């Protein structure tokens, strides 16, 4: 469509014609309405390098998001242009960990950018992740921090152990291979079944039943696999997200009365939470019970329960998959880890199931967990923050207020300056060989996967406890091997890392 054919331009033309304006006047008005804002938007960040198309249009960012390659492309841009790159008319990304810590510090004047509005799971209200209001976010977070930390949820570890036992039972029932019986298992799928049941059991006291049924209950995984890329794309165009969530179009979104999909999942979650607010409900010493004791009302609790499952299951599953994929494709790492576990069992220094505190004393296990998180940061989104009014100097450049600055996760966690010349390779030994100063630098950077300061992930404690327990229990019992060594899994990014066709062969050890 030509600029002068735009409906708004035609409307201006008719208005000016009615007042006797000339064609030249119409042209000037159209230029003022459409061209000048684009030039101004381009100019205010023209001193920051990046793709030319990205400087004038969201198309570049949307295209890379849809392709599932945005984290890789952002890293390439940072490698080429330096720690600050422009990827949209008003969007920058940084690979500098110090910039991220500055933006996320507790007293930082930075706020969440419009990118977060696409993650409003209920179009009528914000959740802890989508909320941009600083005061509201702090108040809501304060009601929930005790429940997430485990201080008021003494059953957290035993709940995780229960779901590990269910996963082992599923493997024993259906997926043990022998020389005479070949039973391949899609580990990527089962990892998400596990994390969905863990977080739902922690969130409202009962698992959703993925491991028991060994199926995609309510088609949740199928639907979210399709919808998360769309939400990531909407994050690049917040205005479009707001239009879809408006009262005129929200009827198109999932509803709790739906029989399948995300809506059905919301319905089950809301029903389970509502039972805790019934007049005769008995207070529980679990995560939801803690939230309620600290003041969450019914609507808040329902919204946060849905968020817990969406955010907590996908990211934890990504790390569990990355851990197993990397040890299975790096035999020396697998053997060294197996030896550490076997020796700990023989010495009687770990329980069955292993306790979180015991796992923290296994140095090579901790190194492999850290390396799995680093090599494939579980959340690959940019998580844009907004520069405060008055602007700021970032990486030596003045950035005007209102600009969005996000993170470039692979550039940060594959930095040769931080992690060594072989930063793009999976080598857990780096965490054991580094001197004290280098180790602290590496830890501080790697911990940014859980964000920092006022926006630190409240589920960090839960995630690390899952990792500390599940791998020991899987490796002490079974031998694991990938079925397709030349194409072990199909991995792409849609805000989180999606693993498809991660087929493994599982045998009992010593069999």
Short mmCIF file of C-alpha atoms in Angstrom, two decimals:
data_model
loop_
_atom_site.label_atom_id
_atom_site.label_comp_id
_atom_site.label_asym_id
_atom_site.label_seq_id
_atom_site.Cartn_x
_atom_site.Cartn_y
_atom_site.Cartn_z
CA UNK A 1 0.00 0.00 0.00
CA UNK A 2 1.37 3.40 -0.93
CA UNK A 3 1.68 5.98 1.84
CA UNK A 4 -0.98 8.20 0.27
CA UNK A 5 -3.35 5.20 0.00
CA UNK A 6 -3.36 4.67 3.78
CA UNK A 7 -6.90 5.14 5.24
CA UNK A 8 -5.61 7.71 7.72
CA UNK A 9 -3.94 9.64 4.91
CA UNK A 10 -7.16 9.60 2.91
CA UNK A 11 -9.07 10.92 5.90
CA UNK A 12 -6.57 13.77 6.31
CA UNK A 13 -6.82 14.51 2.60
CA UNK A 14 -10.61 14.82 2.73
CA UNK A 15 -10.43 17.02 5.80
CA UNK A 16 -7.87 19.34 4.23
CA UNK A 17 -9.78 19.39 0.93
CA UNK A 18 -12.86 20.52 2.78
CA UNK A 19 -10.90 23.50 4.06
CA UNK A 20 -9.49 24.33 0.65
CA UNK A 21 -6.03 22.87 1.25
CA UNK A 22 -3.77 22.17 -1.73
CA UNK A 23 -2.25 18.83 -2.72
CA UNK A 24 1.08 20.09 -1.41
CA UNK A 25 -0.48 20.73 1.96
CA UNK A 26 -1.92 17.21 1.99
CA UNK A 27 1.51 15.79 1.20
CA UNK A 28 3.14 17.79 3.98
CA UNK A 29 0.51 16.61 6.45
CA UNK A 30 0.99 12.98 5.51
CA UNK A 31 4.77 13.32 5.84
CA UNK A 32 4.33 14.94 9.24
CA UNK A 33 2.02 12.16 10.39
CA UNK A 34 3.91 9.12 9.16
CA UNK A 35 7.42 9.90 7.98
CA UNK A 36 8.69 12.30 10.63
CA UNK A 37 7.83 10.04 13.61
CA UNK A 38 9.73 7.20 11.94
CA UNK A 39 12.74 9.43 11.31
CA UNK A 40 12.67 10.73 14.88
CA UNK A 41 12.39 7.20 16.27
CA UNK A 42 15.27 6.07 14.09
CA UNK A 43 17.44 9.07 14.99
CA UNK A 44 17.16 8.86 18.79
CA UNK A 45 18.97 5.48 18.79
CA UNK A 46 20.90 5.84 15.52
CA UNK A 47 24.21 5.80 17.40
CA UNK A 48 23.61 2.18 18.51
CA UNK A 49 24.64 -0.44 15.90
CA UNK A 50 22.40 -3.22 14.66
CA UNK A 51 20.48 -4.50 11.62
CA UNK A 52 19.28 -1.61 9.45
CA UNK A 53 15.78 -3.03 9.13
CA UNK A 54 15.47 -3.36 12.92
CA UNK A 55 16.04 0.38 13.32
CA UNK A 56 12.80 1.26 11.53
CA UNK A 57 10.56 -1.76 11.94
CA UNK A 58 9.54 -4.52 14.36
CA UNK A 59 9.54 -6.92 11.43
CA UNK A 60 13.14 -8.04 11.97
CA UNK A 61 12.53 -8.98 15.61
CA UNK A 62 9.24 -10.72 14.86
CA UNK A 63 10.81 -12.69 12.01
CA UNK A 64 13.63 -14.03 14.18
CA UNK A 65 11.21 -14.87 17.00
CA UNK A 66 9.01 -16.90 14.67
CA UNK A 67 12.05 -18.75 13.29
CA UNK A 68 12.97 -19.81 16.85
CA UNK A 69 16.53 -18.51 16.48
CA UNK A 70 16.40 -15.15 18.27
CA UNK A 71 18.91 -15.99 21.08
CA UNK A 72 21.48 -17.25 18.55
CA UNK A 73 21.04 -14.22 16.29
CA UNK A 74 21.32 -11.82 19.21
CA UNK A 75 24.60 -13.45 20.21
CA UNK A 76 25.91 -13.08 16.65
CA UNK A 77 25.00 -9.39 16.73
CA UNK A 78 26.76 -8.84 20.07
CA UNK A 79 29.81 -10.72 18.83
CA UNK A 80 29.89 -8.44 15.79
CA UNK A 81 28.90 -5.06 17.22
CA UNK A 82 29.73 -5.19 20.92
CA UNK A 83 27.79 -5.24 24.20
CA UNK A 84 24.91 -2.98 23.09
CA UNK A 85 22.89 -3.66 19.93
CA UNK A 86 19.70 -2.23 18.47
CA UNK A 87 17.08 -4.81 17.49
CA UNK A 88 13.98 -2.63 17.15
CA UNK A 89 12.94 1.00 16.70
CA UNK A 90 12.90 1.36 20.49
CA UNK A 91 14.57 -1.90 21.56
CA UNK A 92 18.18 -2.66 22.53
CA UNK A 93 19.84 -5.77 23.95
CA UNK A 94 23.00 -6.01 26.00
CA UNK A 95 25.55 -8.75 26.66
CA UNK A 96 27.06 -6.90 29.63
CA UNK A 97 26.19 -8.61 32.97
CA UNK A 98 26.94 -5.41 34.89
CA UNK A 99 24.28 -3.55 32.90
CA UNK A 100 21.72 -6.22 33.78
CA UNK A 101 22.59 -6.06 37.48
CA UNK A 102 22.33 -2.26 37.35
CA UNK A 103 18.87 -2.39 35.76
CA UNK A 104 17.55 -5.09 38.12
CA UNK A 105 19.00 -3.78 41.39
CA UNK A 106 16.51 -3.40 44.22
CA UNK A 107 16.60 0.41 44.12
CA UNK A 108 17.01 0.72 40.36
CA UNK A 109 14.80 3.35 38.67
CA UNK A 110 14.36 0.99 35.70
CA UNK A 111 10.93 -0.59 35.25
CA UNK A 112 9.62 -3.49 33.23
CA UNK A 113 8.96 -2.59 29.61
CA UNK A 114 5.78 -3.10 27.54
CA UNK A 115 7.22 -6.48 26.44
CA UNK A 116 5.81 -8.00 29.66
CA UNK A 117 2.20 -7.13 28.80
CA UNK A 118 1.97 -10.06 26.39
CA UNK A 119 2.46 -12.43 29.35
CA UNK A 120 -0.77 -11.42 31.07
CA UNK A 121 -2.35 -14.89 31.27
CA UNK A 122 -5.65 -13.41 32.45
CA UNK A 123 -6.54 -10.42 30.23
CA UNK A 124 -8.33 -8.71 33.14
CA UNK A 125 -5.46 -8.68 35.61
CA UNK A 126 -1.68 -8.88 35.89
CA UNK A 127 0.33 -11.64 37.50
CA UNK A 128 3.70 -11.44 39.26
CA UNK A 129 5.51 -11.78 35.93
CA UNK A 130 3.46 -9.43 33.76
CA UNK A 131 2.99 -6.68 36.37
CA UNK A 132 4.85 -3.50 35.44
CA UNK A 133 3.69 -1.38 38.36
CA UNK A 134 6.63 -1.32 40.80
CA UNK A 135 4.62 -0.79 43.98
CA UNK A 136 2.07 -3.45 43.06
CA UNK A 137 4.78 -5.93 42.08
CA UNK A 138 6.65 -5.48 45.37
CA UNK A 139 3.47 -5.88 47.41
CA UNK A 140 2.44 -9.04 45.54
CA UNK A 141 5.94 -10.53 45.70
CA UNK A 142 6.15 -9.95 49.46
CA UNK A 143 3.02 -12.08 49.92
CA UNK A 144 4.59 -14.98 48.06
CA UNK A 145 8.30 -15.05 48.89
CA UNK A 146 7.96 -17.19 52.04
CA UNK A 147 6.00 -19.87 50.19
CA UNK A 148 8.51 -20.06 47.34
CA UNK A 149 11.50 -20.18 49.67
CA UNK A 150 10.28 -23.28 51.50
CA UNK A 151 10.34 -21.59 54.90
CA UNK A 152 6.61 -22.14 55.28
CA UNK A 153 6.41 -25.13 52.97
CA UNK A 154 8.13 -27.89 54.90
CA UNK A 155 6.80 -30.55 52.53
CA UNK A 156 8.60 -29.08 49.48
CA UNK A 157 11.38 -31.66 49.37
CA UNK A 158 9.13 -34.62 50.08
CA UNK A 159 6.72 -33.44 47.36
CA UNK A 160 9.54 -33.42 44.81
CA UNK A 161 10.57 -36.88 46.01
CA UNK A 162 7.01 -38.13 45.47
CA UNK A 163 7.05 -37.01 41.84
CA UNK A 164 10.52 -38.49 41.25
CA UNK A 165 9.13 -41.80 42.54
CA UNK A 166 6.23 -41.50 40.09
CA UNK A 167 8.66 -40.85 37.22
CA UNK A 168 10.72 -43.91 38.18
CA UNK A 169 7.54 -45.98 38.41
CA UNK A 170 6.56 -44.85 34.91
CA UNK A 171 9.99 -45.81 33.55
CA UNK A 172 9.80 -49.22 35.24
CA UNK A 173 6.30 -49.89 33.91
CA UNK A 174 6.78 -48.83 30.30
CA UNK A 175 10.25 -47.80 29.24
CA UNK A 176 12.89 -50.28 30.41
CA UNK A 177 14.69 -51.78 27.41
CA UNK A 178 16.39 -55.19 27.46
CA UNK A 179 18.30 -57.15 24.84
CA UNK A 180 14.98 -58.74 23.86
CA UNK A 181 12.59 -55.83 24.47
CA UNK A 182 13.21 -52.38 22.95
CA UNK A 183 11.17 -49.58 24.55
CA UNK A 184 12.35 -46.10 23.44
CA UNK A 185 11.33 -43.11 25.56
CA UNK A 186 10.96 -39.46 24.56
CA UNK A 187 12.85 -37.94 27.47
CA UNK A 188 11.93 -34.38 26.47
CA UNK A 189 8.28 -35.24 26.92
CA UNK A 190 8.70 -37.12 30.21
CA UNK A 191 10.85 -34.32 31.65
CA UNK A 192 7.97 -31.91 31.18
CA UNK A 193 5.47 -34.39 32.60
CA UNK A 194 7.68 -34.50 35.68
CA UNK A 195 8.03 -30.73 36.10
CA UNK A 196 4.31 -30.16 35.49
CA UNK A 197 3.39 -32.63 38.22
CA UNK A 198 6.01 -31.24 40.62
CA UNK A 199 4.95 -27.63 40.31
CA UNK A 200 1.20 -28.39 40.36
CA UNK A 201 1.64 -30.54 43.46
CA UNK A 202 3.63 -27.74 45.10
CA UNK A 203 1.26 -25.04 43.87
CA UNK A 204 -2.05 -26.42 45.10
CA UNK A 205 -1.41 -29.75 46.76
CA UNK A 206 -2.08 -32.27 43.99
CA UNK A 207 -0.36 -33.20 40.72
CA UNK A 208 -2.14 -32.77 37.42
CA UNK A 209 -1.52 -36.44 36.66
CA UNK A 210 0.86 -36.39 33.71
CA UNK A 211 3.16 -39.10 35.07
CA UNK A 212 0.30 -41.31 36.23
CA UNK A 213 -1.51 -41.15 32.88
CA UNK A 214 1.62 -40.81 30.72
CA UNK A 215 -0.20 -38.46 28.38
CA UNK A 216 -0.58 -34.78 27.61
CA UNK A 217 -3.45 -34.02 29.98
CA UNK A 218 -5.88 -31.47 28.49
CA UNK A 219 -3.49 -31.14 25.49
CA UNK A 220 -1.70 -28.52 27.60
CA UNK A 221 1.76 -29.17 26.15
CA UNK A 222 0.45 -29.25 22.60
CA UNK A 223 -1.40 -25.96 23.04
CA UNK A 224 1.37 -24.13 24.91
CA UNK A 225 3.99 -25.32 22.43
CA UNK A 226 1.95 -23.52 19.79
CA UNK A 227 1.00 -20.48 21.89
CA UNK A 228 4.29 -19.55 23.60
CA UNK A 229 5.93 -18.56 20.28
CA UNK A 230 2.87 -16.40 19.59
CA UNK A 231 3.17 -14.77 23.02
CA UNK A 232 6.86 -14.08 22.39
CA UNK A 233 5.94 -12.46 19.08
CA UNK A 234 3.24 -10.38 20.78
CA UNK A 235 5.88 -9.25 23.26
CA UNK A 236 7.63 -7.63 20.30
CA UNK A 237 4.38 -5.81 19.44
CA UNK A 238 2.80 -4.87 22.80
CA UNK A 239 0.06 -2.81 21.14
CA UNK A 240 -1.18 -5.91 19.35
CA UNK A 241 -1.15 -7.85 22.63
CA UNK A 242 -3.27 -5.16 24.26
CA UNK A 243 -5.75 -5.24 21.38
CA UNK A 244 -6.15 -9.03 21.61
CA UNK A 245 -6.62 -8.79 25.39
CA UNK A 246 -9.21 -6.01 25.08
CA UNK A 247 -12.83 -6.67 26.04
CA UNK A 248 -13.77 -6.74 22.36
CA UNK A 249 -11.51 -9.67 21.47
CA UNK A 250 -10.79 -11.50 24.72
CA UNK A 251 -13.61 -13.93 23.92
CA UNK A 252 -11.16 -15.48 21.45
CA UNK A 253 -8.74 -16.35 24.28
CA UNK A 254 -8.82 -19.62 26.28
CA UNK A 255 -11.60 -19.85 28.90
CA UNK A 256 -11.80 -22.03 31.97
CA UNK A 257 -14.99 -23.61 30.59
CA UNK A 258 -13.04 -25.10 27.65
CA UNK A 259 -12.89 -28.91 27.57
CA UNK A 260 -9.30 -29.15 26.32
CA UNK A 261 -6.25 -26.95 25.95
CA UNK A 262 -5.02 -24.09 28.07
CA UNK A 263 -8.55 -23.07 29.06
CA UNK A 264 -9.32 -26.51 30.55
CA UNK A 265 -6.02 -26.36 32.39
CA UNK A 266 -6.97 -22.96 33.85
CA UNK A 267 -10.32 -24.39 34.91
CA UNK A 268 -8.77 -27.30 36.81
CA UNK A 269 -6.27 -24.98 38.49
CA UNK A 270 -8.93 -22.44 39.47
CA UNK A 271 -11.14 -25.18 40.93
CA UNK A 272 -8.29 -26.58 43.04
CA UNK A 273 -7.40 -23.13 44.37
CA UNK A 274 -11.04 -22.19 45.05
CA UNK A 275 -11.37 -25.26 47.29
CA UNK A 276 -8.79 -23.67 49.61
CA UNK A 277 -11.04 -20.64 50.08
CA UNK A 278 -14.17 -22.65 50.94
CA UNK A 279 -15.70 -21.86 54.36
CA UNK A 280 -14.72 -25.27 55.77
CA UNK A 281 -11.28 -25.43 54.15
CA UNK A 282 -8.46 -26.60 56.44
CA UNK A 283 -5.29 -24.44 56.21
CA UNK A 284 -2.39 -26.32 54.64
CA UNK A 285 1.34 -26.02 55.30
CA UNK A 286 2.26 -25.83 51.62
CA UNK A 287 3.01 -23.16 49.03
CA UNK A 288 -0.59 -22.10 48.41
CA UNK A 289 -1.30 -22.17 52.14
CA UNK A 290 1.58 -19.75 52.67
CA UNK A 291 0.30 -17.43 49.95
CA UNK A 292 -3.15 -17.35 51.55
CA UNK A 293 -1.76 -16.72 55.03
CA UNK A 294 0.18 -13.75 53.68
CA UNK A 295 -2.86 -12.15 52.10
CA UNK A 296 -3.42 -13.42 48.56
CA UNK A 297 -7.12 -13.30 47.71
CA UNK A 298 -8.89 -15.89 45.57
CA UNK A 299 -8.33 -14.16 42.21
CA UNK A 300 -4.67 -13.47 42.97
CA UNK A 301 -4.08 -17.06 44.11
CA UNK A 302 -5.72 -18.50 40.99
CA UNK A 303 -3.67 -16.26 38.71
CA UNK A 304 -0.41 -17.07 40.44
CA UNK A 305 -1.09 -20.81 40.45
CA UNK A 306 -1.48 -20.74 36.66
CA UNK A 307 1.69 -18.65 36.32
CA UNK A 308 3.65 -21.02 38.59
CA UNK A 309 2.85 -23.96 36.37
CA UNK A 310 3.45 -22.19 33.05
CA UNK A 311 6.70 -20.53 34.11
CA UNK A 312 8.02 -23.20 36.47
CA UNK A 313 7.44 -26.29 34.36
CA UNK A 314 8.85 -25.10 31.02
CA UNK A 315 12.06 -23.58 32.35
CA UNK A 316 12.89 -26.45 34.72
CA UNK A 317 12.14 -29.00 32.01
CA UNK A 318 14.53 -27.16 29.67
CA UNK A 319 17.41 -27.54 32.13
CA UNK A 320 16.64 -31.19 32.90
CA UNK A 321 16.65 -31.95 29.18
CA UNK A 322 19.83 -29.95 28.58
CA UNK A 323 21.58 -31.78 31.44
CA UNK A 324 20.69 -35.24 30.14
CA UNK A 325 21.36 -34.39 26.49
CA UNK A 326 24.81 -33.05 27.29
CA UNK A 327 25.96 -35.87 29.54
CA UNK A 328 24.69 -38.46 27.06
CA UNK A 329 26.67 -36.81 24.27
CA UNK A 330 29.80 -36.27 26.41
CA UNK A 331 30.79 -39.76 27.67
CA UNK A 332 33.72 -38.60 29.86
CA UNK A 333 31.36 -36.26 31.76
CA UNK A 334 28.77 -39.03 32.13
CA UNK A 335 31.38 -41.49 33.45
CA UNK A 336 32.88 -39.02 35.91
CA UNK A 337 29.46 -38.05 37.27
CA UNK A 338 28.41 -41.69 37.52
CA UNK A 339 31.58 -42.46 39.46
CA UNK A 340 30.94 -39.63 41.94
CA UNK A 341 27.40 -40.88 42.56
CA UNK A 342 28.49 -44.51 42.92
CA UNK A 343 31.22 -43.59 45.40
CA UNK A 344 28.78 -41.49 47.44
CA UNK A 345 26.37 -44.44 47.58
CA UNK A 346 29.16 -46.83 48.56
CA UNK A 347 30.34 -44.54 51.36
CA UNK A 348 26.80 -44.09 52.65
CA UNK A 349 26.96 -40.29 52.44
CA UNK A 350 23.77 -39.92 50.39
CA UNK A 351 20.30 -41.16 51.19
CA UNK A 352 17.77 -42.83 48.95
CA UNK A 353 16.25 -40.63 47.71
CA UNK A 354 19.09 -38.14 47.98
CA UNK A 355 18.47 -35.06 50.11
CA UNK A 356 18.99 -31.56 48.77
CA UNK A 357 21.66 -30.83 51.38
CA UNK A 358 23.54 -34.02 50.45
CA UNK A 359 23.50 -33.22 46.75
CA UNK A 360 25.07 -29.84 47.43
CA UNK A 361 28.14 -31.69 48.78
CA UNK A 362 28.77 -33.52 45.48
CA UNK A 363 31.14 -31.14 43.66
CA UNK A 364 31.01 -32.67 40.21
CA UNK A 365 27.20 -32.91 40.25
CA UNK A 366 27.05 -29.21 41.12
CA UNK A 367 29.51 -28.40 38.32
CA UNK A 368 27.44 -30.32 35.75
CA UNK A 369 24.22 -28.63 36.91
CA UNK A 370 25.81 -25.20 36.64
CA UNK A 371 27.22 -26.01 33.22
CA UNK A 372 23.86 -27.32 31.94
CA UNK A 373 22.16 -24.10 33.05
CA UNK A 374 24.92 -21.98 31.52
CA UNK A 375 25.22 -23.73 28.17
CA UNK A 376 21.48 -23.42 27.52
CA UNK A 377 19.95 -20.67 29.70
CA UNK A 378 16.42 -21.96 30.33
CA UNK A 379 14.59 -18.74 29.44
CA UNK A 380 15.76 -17.31 26.14
CA UNK A 381 13.61 -14.17 26.05
CA UNK A 382 15.02 -10.65 26.19
CA UNK A 383 13.00 -9.60 29.28
CA UNK A 384 13.06 -5.92 28.31
CA UNK A 385 13.44 -3.26 31.00
CA UNK A 386 12.61 0.40 30.40
CA UNK A 387 15.14 3.21 30.75
CA UNK A 388 13.93 5.77 33.33
CA UNK A 389 12.92 9.32 32.33
CA UNK A 390 15.97 11.44 31.74
CA UNK A 391 17.87 8.58 30.12
CA UNK A 392 21.04 6.79 31.16
CA UNK A 393 24.54 6.06 29.91
CA UNK A 394 24.85 2.39 28.92
CA UNK A 395 28.09 0.91 27.58
CA UNK A 396 29.41 4.43 27.02
CA UNK A 397 26.37 5.59 25.03
CA UNK A 398 23.56 7.90 26.15
CA UNK A 399 20.23 6.10 25.90
CA UNK A 400 17.07 8.22 26.10
CA UNK A 401 14.31 7.51 28.59
CA UNK A 402 11.57 5.12 27.51
CA UNK A 403 13.94 2.89 25.54
CA UNK A 404 13.64 -0.85 26.17
CA UNK A 405 16.85 -2.75 27.01
CA UNK A 406 16.82 -6.53 27.14
CA UNK A 407 19.36 -9.27 27.68
CA UNK A 408 21.19 -11.37 25.10
CA UNK A 409 21.28 -14.67 27.04
CA UNK A 410 23.65 -16.70 24.87
CA UNK A 411 26.08 -13.81 24.48
CA UNK A 412 26.15 -13.42 28.28
CA UNK A 413 26.48 -17.08 29.21
CA UNK A 414 28.82 -18.01 26.35
CA UNK A 415 31.14 -15.06 26.95
CA UNK A 416 34.79 -16.00 26.48
CA UNK A 417 35.78 -13.15 28.77
CA UNK A 418 33.79 -14.69 31.61
CA UNK A 419 33.92 -18.42 30.94
CA UNK A 420 37.10 -18.92 28.92
CA UNK A 421 38.03 -19.50 25.30
CA UNK A 422 35.97 -22.70 25.18
CA UNK A 423 32.84 -20.97 26.52
CA UNK A 424 30.65 -22.44 23.79
CA UNK A 425 31.55 -26.01 24.75
CA UNK A 426 30.04 -28.11 27.51
CA UNK A 427 32.87 -28.57 30.06
CA UNK A 428 31.80 -28.83 33.73
CA UNK A 429 35.43 -28.86 34.86
CA UNK A 430 35.60 -25.09 34.34
CA UNK A 431 33.67 -24.75 37.63
CA UNK A 432 36.28 -26.83 39.48
CA UNK A 433 39.46 -25.51 37.84
CA UNK A 434 38.84 -21.74 38.09
CA UNK A 435 40.65 -19.66 40.69
CA UNK A 436 38.59 -17.97 43.40
CA UNK A 437 38.14 -14.62 41.62
CA UNK A 438 37.24 -16.20 38.29
CA UNK A 439 34.83 -18.61 39.97
CA UNK A 440 32.99 -15.79 41.70
CA UNK A 441 32.74 -13.91 38.39
CA UNK A 442 31.38 -17.00 36.67
CA UNK A 443 28.86 -17.72 39.43
CA UNK A 444 27.60 -14.13 39.51
CA UNK A 445 27.07 -14.18 35.75
CA UNK A 446 25.52 -17.66 35.57
CA UNK A 447 23.09 -16.78 38.38
CA UNK A 448 21.56 -14.14 36.11
CA UNK A 449 19.50 -16.94 34.54
CA UNK A 450 17.36 -16.51 37.66
CA UNK A 451 17.47 -12.73 37.18
CA UNK A 452 18.54 -10.46 40.02
CA UNK A 453 17.49 -7.98 42.67
CA UNK A 454 13.88 -6.90 42.62
CA UNK A 455 13.08 -9.26 39.76
CA UNK A 456 14.90 -12.39 40.92
CA UNK A 457 12.95 -15.53 40.07
CA UNK A 458 11.03 -16.58 43.21
CA UNK A 459 11.08 -20.21 42.02
CA UNK A 460 14.88 -20.49 42.13
CA UNK A 461 14.85 -22.57 45.33
CA UNK A 462 12.35 -25.03 43.88
CA UNK A 463 14.23 -25.40 40.59
CA UNK A 464 17.61 -26.03 42.22
CA UNK A 465 16.10 -28.58 44.58
CA UNK A 466 14.58 -30.44 41.61
CA UNK A 467 17.96 -30.53 39.87
CA UNK A 468 19.83 -31.62 43.00
CA UNK A 469 17.54 -34.61 43.41
CA UNK A 470 16.35 -35.92 40.05
CA UNK A 471 19.66 -36.58 38.29
CA UNK A 472 21.13 -38.69 41.10
CA UNK A 473 17.99 -40.82 41.26
CA UNK A 474 17.98 -41.39 37.48
CA UNK A 475 21.68 -42.15 37.21
CA UNK A 476 21.99 -44.43 40.27
CA UNK A 477 19.37 -46.77 38.76
CA UNK A 478 19.68 -46.62 34.98
CA UNK A 479 22.02 -46.43 32.00
CA UNK A 480 21.02 -43.75 29.49
CA UNK A 481 21.88 -43.48 25.81
CA UNK A 482 20.53 -41.40 22.94
CA UNK A 483 18.92 -43.34 20.14
CA UNK A 484 19.84 -40.98 17.29
CA UNK A 485 23.43 -39.82 17.97
CA UNK A 486 23.57 -37.73 14.79
CA UNK A 487 20.31 -35.97 15.66
CA UNK A 488 19.81 -36.55 19.37
CA UNK A 489 17.03 -33.95 19.66
CA UNK A 490 15.45 -31.09 17.75
CA UNK A 491 15.99 -27.93 19.79
CA UNK A 492 14.62 -24.47 19.05
CA UNK A 493 13.72 -21.42 21.09
CA UNK A 494 10.34 -19.84 21.68
CA UNK A 495 11.18 -17.87 24.79
CA UNK A 496 12.01 -21.22 26.39
CA UNK A 497 13.94 -24.04 24.72
CA UNK A 498 11.72 -26.61 23.04
CA UNK A 499 13.04 -30.18 22.75
CA UNK A 500 11.37 -32.52 20.28
CA UNK A 501 12.25 -36.13 19.46
CA UNK A 502 14.72 -36.52 22.32
CA UNK A 503 14.56 -40.31 22.19
CA UNK A 504 16.59 -42.33 24.68
CA UNK A 505 17.16 -45.98 25.53
CA UNK A 506 16.92 -46.75 29.26
CA UNK A 507 18.30 -49.94 30.81
CA UNK A 508 18.73 -51.02 34.39
CA UNK A 509 22.31 -50.73 35.52
CA UNK A 510 24.15 -54.02 35.49
CA UNK A 511 21.54 -55.57 33.22
#
